[in-house]
Amino acid sequence: MQWQTITFDTLDSTNLEAKRMIQSQTAAQSLHGTVITAESQTGGKGRLGRAWESPKGTGLWFTAIIEPHTTLAEASLYSFAAALSVAEAISQTTDLEPKLKWPNDVLLNGRKLCGILLELIPYSKTAYYLAIGIGINVYQAKEDFPPDLQEKAISLAMASNQHVDRMTLLDAILEQLQKNCTLLETQGFAPVREQWIAQSAIIGREVSVQQYGIPLYTGIAEDIAIDGSLLVRTVDGLQTVTAADVSLRSQDGNYSF
Ligand code: BT5
């Protein structure tokens, strides 16, 4: 597959632009491999209607469109491939070693560096594309984040003195993404899962699980199941976590975001 990058100065959201492109495409035109980037987003989206801060020129805000070759049930596994690809590309192009947090975050020093929003966008009765939205903080200083994010978010520049060229990083991510999507499609989730676990920030750690902001339980994050759910050992036994947010317990006993 050849990636084709389309660059915008400002968009509401690269994922929304992907959706508009998919919904207005003609039958002859394949969008598989299209990458949409924006210098800034006015309505950057997180999961569950949350917002993603995407100020101008400070980060890498993009969406890769792919036509997946898996069952619908397996589509969510692409977000593991995407997070792994971001971590691998950052390890290759910088002196940093990011960690992964279930389901879709890339962390540095326990803070959120990157978020991933995977959306399934149908284009006919039977076929769909995946829009893999990736946001990475690159040049921000701590004060550039809104006050509520200053202790939770981090950029590459905050973690390393090394200058990062955003286009070099994008190319490295896309190369890894292609490799990991192919791995997922040819060998199933097992190899991606294994590499994801090897770089995980959460397996073996005490976590708190919340759904829609409501705490459900705490326990030890034990494993990632073969369908991508998180297995958490609680006092009541092993819980299977599918759609939720997870916070890590830090040394002071508090749970960080
Ligand atoms: C995510 O959601 O982490 C997915 C973020 C995906 C963003 C990309 S940018 C390109 C593409 N186009 C889009 O419109 N979106 C994608 P979630 O797990 O729901 O986390 C959202 C939460 O992260 C927010 O509620 C904040 O607490 C926090 N947050 C917002 N902006 C942030 C930032 N720049 N850095 C770190 N944390 C942030």
Coordinates of C-alpha atoms and ligand atoms in Angstrom, one line a residue:
M1 CA 0.0 0.0 0.0
Q2 CA 1.2 3.5 -0.8
W3 CA 0.1 6.2 1.8
Q4 CA -1.2 9.4 0.2
T5 CA -1.0 12.3 2.5
I6 CA -3.4 15.3 2.2
T7 CA -2.4 18.3 4.3
F8 CA -4.8 21.0 5.6
D9 CA -4.0 24.1 7.5
T10 CA -7.1 24.0 9.7
L11 CA -9.9 21.4 10.0
D12 CA -12.6 20.8 12.6
S13 CA -11.3 17.3 13.0
T14 CA -9.2 15.1 10.7
N15 CA -11.6 12.2 11.6
L16 CA -14.6 14.3 10.5
E17 CA -12.8 15.1 7.2
A18 CA -12.1 11.4 6.7
K19 CA -15.8 10.7 7.2
R20 CA -16.8 13.4 4.7
M21 CA -14.4 12.0 2.2
I22 CA -15.6 8.5 2.7
Q23 CA -19.3 9.5 2.4
S24 CA -18.8 11.5 -0.8
Q25 CA -16.4 9.1 -2.5
T26 CA -17.3 7.7 -5.9
A27 CA -17.3 4.0 -6.4
A28 CA -14.2 4.0 -8.5
Q29 CA -12.1 5.9 -6.0
S30 CA -10.5 3.9 -3.2
L31 CA -9.5 5.9 -0.1
H32 CA -7.5 3.0 1.4
G33 CA -4.1 4.5 2.4
T34 CA -5.3 8.1 2.5
V35 CA -3.8 10.2 5.3
I36 CA -5.3 13.5 6.4
T37 CA -3.2 15.9 8.4
A38 CA -4.0 19.3 9.9
E39 CA -1.8 21.9 11.4
S40 CA -4.7 22.7 13.8
Q41 CA -8.1 21.3 14.7
T42 CA -10.9 23.5 15.9
G43 CA -13.0 20.5 17.1
G44 CA -10.4 17.7 17.7
K45 CA -12.3 14.7 19.1
G46 CA -11.5 12.2 21.8
R47 CA -13.6 9.1 22.6
L48 CA -17.1 9.4 24.1
G49 CA -17.6 12.9 22.9
R50 CA -14.5 14.2 24.7
A51 CA -12.4 17.0 23.2
W52 CA -8.8 16.7 22.0
E53 CA -6.6 19.9 22.3
S54 CA -4.9 20.4 19.0
P55 CA -3.4 23.9 18.8
K56 CA -1.7 25.1 15.6
G57 CA 1.7 23.8 14.7
T58 CA 2.4 22.1 18.1
G59 CA 1.5 18.5 17.3
L60 CA 0.9 15.8 14.8
W61 CA -2.9 15.6 14.2
F62 CA -3.8 13.1 11.6
T63 CA -6.1 10.3 10.4
A64 CA -5.1 7.3 8.4
I65 CA -8.0 5.7 6.4
I66 CA -7.7 2.0 5.7
E67 CA -10.0 -0.7 4.4
P68 CA -9.6 -3.5 6.9
H69 CA -9.4 -7.1 6.0
T70 CA -10.8 -8.6 9.2
T71 CA -14.2 -9.2 10.7
L72 CA -16.2 -6.4 12.2
A73 CA -15.6 -7.9 15.7
E74 CA -11.8 -7.6 15.1
A75 CA -11.8 -4.0 13.9
S76 CA -11.1 -2.6 17.4
L77 CA -7.8 -4.4 17.4
Y78 CA -6.4 -1.9 14.9
S79 CA -6.2 0.6 17.7
F80 CA -3.6 -1.6 19.4
A81 CA -1.7 -1.8 16.1
A82 CA -1.8 2.0 15.9
A83 CA -0.7 2.7 19.5
L84 CA 2.1 0.2 19.1
S85 CA 3.2 1.8 15.8
V86 CA 3.3 5.3 17.5
A87 CA 5.5 3.9 20.3
E88 CA 7.8 2.1 17.9
A89 CA 8.2 5.1 15.7
I90 CA 9.0 7.4 18.7
S91 CA 11.6 4.9 20.0
Q92 CA 13.2 4.8 16.5
T93 CA 13.3 8.6 15.9
T94 CA 14.0 9.9 19.5
D95 CA 15.8 8.8 22.6
L96 CA 12.5 8.2 24.3
E97 CA 10.7 4.9 25.3
P98 CA 7.0 5.4 25.4
K99 CA 4.6 3.1 27.2
L100 CA 1.1 2.0 26.3
K101 CA -2.0 2.3 28.4
W102 CA -5.2 0.3 27.6
P103 CA -7.1 0.9 25.5
N104 CA -5.5 3.6 23.3
D105 CA -3.0 5.9 25.0
V106 CA 0.7 6.3 24.5
L107 CA 2.4 7.7 27.7
L108 CA 5.7 9.2 28.6
N109 CA 6.7 9.6 32.2
G110 CA 3.2 8.5 33.1
R111 CA 1.5 11.3 31.2
K112 CA -0.5 11.3 28.0
L113 CA 1.5 11.9 24.9
C114 CA -0.8 10.6 22.3
G115 CA -4.4 9.5 22.0
I116 CA -6.0 7.4 19.3
L117 CA -9.6 7.5 18.1
L118 CA -10.6 4.6 15.9
E119 CA -13.9 5.0 14.0
L120 CA -15.6 2.6 11.7
I121 CA -17.2 4.4 8.8
P122 CA -19.5 2.5 6.4
Y123 CA -19.4 3.3 2.8
S124 CA -21.9 0.8 1.5
K125 CA -24.3 -1.7 3.0
T126 CA -21.6 -4.3 3.5
A127 CA -18.2 -2.4 3.4
Y128 CA -16.6 0.0 5.7
Y129 CA -13.4 1.9 6.2
L130 CA -11.5 2.5 9.5
A131 CA -10.5 6.1 10.3
I132 CA -7.5 5.8 12.6
G133 CA -7.2 9.2 14.2
I134 CA -3.9 9.9 16.0
G135 CA -3.0 13.0 18.0
I136 CA 0.6 13.4 19.3
N137 CA 1.8 16.4 21.4
V138 CA 5.2 17.4 19.9
Y139 CA 6.3 21.0 20.7
Q140 CA 4.1 22.2 23.6
A141 CA 5.5 23.5 26.8
K142 CA 3.6 22.6 30.0
E143 CA 2.0 26.1 30.1
D144 CA 0.6 25.6 26.6
F145 CA -1.8 23.0 27.9
P146 CA -5.1 24.1 29.6
P147 CA -4.7 24.0 33.5
D148 CA -6.6 20.7 33.9
L149 CA -4.2 18.9 31.5
Q150 CA -0.9 20.4 32.8
E151 CA -0.3 17.5 35.2
K152 CA -1.7 14.8 32.8
A153 CA -0.3 15.7 29.4
I154 CA 3.2 15.7 28.0
S155 CA 4.8 16.6 24.6
L156 CA 7.9 15.1 23.1
A157 CA 9.7 18.5 23.6
M158 CA 8.9 18.3 27.4
A159 CA 10.5 14.9 27.6
S160 CA 13.6 15.3 25.5
N161 CA 15.9 18.1 24.3
Q162 CA 16.1 16.4 20.9
H163 CA 14.4 18.3 18.1
V164 CA 11.7 16.2 16.4
D165 CA 10.7 16.8 12.8
R166 CA 7.0 16.1 12.6
M167 CA 7.1 14.8 9.0
T168 CA 10.0 12.4 9.8
L169 CA 7.9 11.1 12.7
L170 CA 4.8 10.8 10.6
D171 CA 6.7 8.8 8.0
A172 CA 8.1 6.5 10.7
I173 CA 4.6 6.0 12.2
L174 CA 3.0 5.2 8.8
E175 CA 5.7 2.7 8.0
Q176 CA 5.1 0.9 11.4
L177 CA 1.4 1.2 10.9
Q178 CA 1.5 -0.6 7.6
K179 CA 3.7 -3.3 9.0
N180 CA 1.5 -3.8 12.1
C181 CA -1.8 -3.8 10.1
T182 CA -0.4 -6.4 7.8
L183 CA 0.8 -8.4 10.9
L184 CA -2.7 -8.2 12.3
E185 CA -4.3 -9.3 9.1
T186 CA -2.0 -12.2 8.3
Q187 CA -1.3 -13.6 11.8
G188 CA -4.2 -12.4 13.9
F189 CA -3.9 -10.4 17.1
A190 CA -1.3 -12.6 18.9
P191 CA 1.9 -11.0 17.7
V192 CA 0.6 -7.4 18.0
R193 CA -0.8 -8.3 21.5
E194 CA 2.5 -9.7 22.6
Q195 CA 4.5 -6.6 21.5
W196 CA 1.8 -4.3 23.0
I197 CA 2.1 -6.1 26.4
A198 CA 5.9 -5.8 26.2
Q199 CA 5.6 -2.0 26.1
S200 CA 2.6 -1.7 28.4
A201 CA 2.5 0.7 31.3
I202 CA -0.4 -1.2 33.0
I203 CA 0.1 -4.9 33.0
G204 CA 0.9 -6.0 36.5
R205 CA -0.1 -2.6 38.0
E206 CA -3.0 -1.6 40.2
V207 CA -5.7 0.2 38.2
S208 CA -9.0 1.8 38.7
V209 CA -11.6 1.1 36.1
Q210 CA -14.3 3.8 35.2
Q211 CA -17.2 3.8 32.8
Y212 CA -18.5 7.2 31.8
G213 CA -16.7 8.7 34.7
I214 CA -18.1 6.4 37.3
P215 CA -15.6 4.2 39.2
L216 CA -16.5 0.5 38.7
Y217 CA -13.7 -1.3 40.6
T218 CA -10.0 -1.5 41.3
G219 CA -7.6 -4.4 40.8
I220 CA -4.5 -5.6 39.1
A221 CA -4.4 -5.3 35.3
E222 CA -3.5 -8.9 34.5
D223 CA -3.7 -9.4 30.8
I224 CA -5.1 -8.4 27.4
A225 CA -7.5 -11.0 26.1
I226 CA -7.4 -12.2 22.5
D227 CA -10.4 -9.9 21.7
G228 CA -8.6 -6.9 23.0
S229 CA -10.4 -6.6 26.3
L230 CA -8.5 -5.9 29.6
L231 CA -8.5 -8.6 32.3
V232 CA -8.5 -7.1 35.8
R233 CA -8.0 -9.2 39.0
T234 CA -10.3 -7.8 41.7
V235 CA -11.3 -9.1 45.1
D236 CA -14.4 -10.5 43.5
G237 CA -12.4 -12.4 40.8
L238 CA -11.3 -11.7 37.2
Q239 CA -13.2 -8.9 35.4
T240 CA -13.3 -8.5 31.7
V241 CA -13.2 -4.8 30.8
T242 CA -14.4 -3.8 27.3
A243 CA -15.5 -0.2 27.0
A244 CA -14.0 1.8 29.9
D245 CA -11.2 4.1 31.0
V246 CA -8.4 3.0 33.2
S247 CA -6.3 5.0 35.7
L248 CA -3.0 3.8 37.1
R249 CA -2.3 3.8 40.9
S250 CA 0.8 5.9 41.6
Q251 CA 3.2 5.5 44.5
D252 CA 1.3 8.1 46.6
G253 CA -1.8 5.9 46.4
N254 CA -3.7 8.1 44.1
Y255 CA -5.0 7.1 40.7
S256 CA -3.6 9.3 37.9
F257 CA -6.1 10.1 35.2
Ligands
BT5_1 C1 -8.3 10.1 22.9 O1 -9.5 10.1 23.5 O2 -7.3 10.0 23.5 C2 -8.3 10.1 21.4 C3 -7.7 11.4 20.8 C4 -7.6 11.3 19.3 C5 -7.1 12.6 18.8 C6 -6.8 12.6 17.3 S1 -6.1 14.0 16.7 C7 -6.3 13.5 15.1 C8 -7.7 12.8 15.0 N1 -8.8 13.8 14.8 C9 -9.6 14.0 15.8 O3 -10.5 14.7 15.9 N2 -9.2 13.1 16.8 C10 -8.0 12.3 16.4 P1 -9.8 9.9 25.0 O4 -9.2 8.6 25.5 O5 -11.3 10.1 25.1 O6 -9.1 11.1 25.7 C11 -9.5 12.4 25.7 C12 -9.0 13.1 26.9 O7 -7.6 13.3 26.8 C13 -9.6 14.5 27.2 O8 -10.8 14.4 27.9 C14 -8.5 15.2 28.0 O9 -8.6 14.8 29.4 C15 -7.2 14.6 27.4 N3 -6.6 15.4 26.4 C16 -7.2 16.3 25.5 N4 -6.3 16.8 24.7 C17 -5.1 16.3 25.0 C18 -3.8 16.5 24.5 N5 -3.5 17.3 23.5 N6 -2.8 15.8 25.2 C19 -3.1 15.0 26.2 N7 -4.3 14.8 26.7 C20 -5.3 15.4 26.1

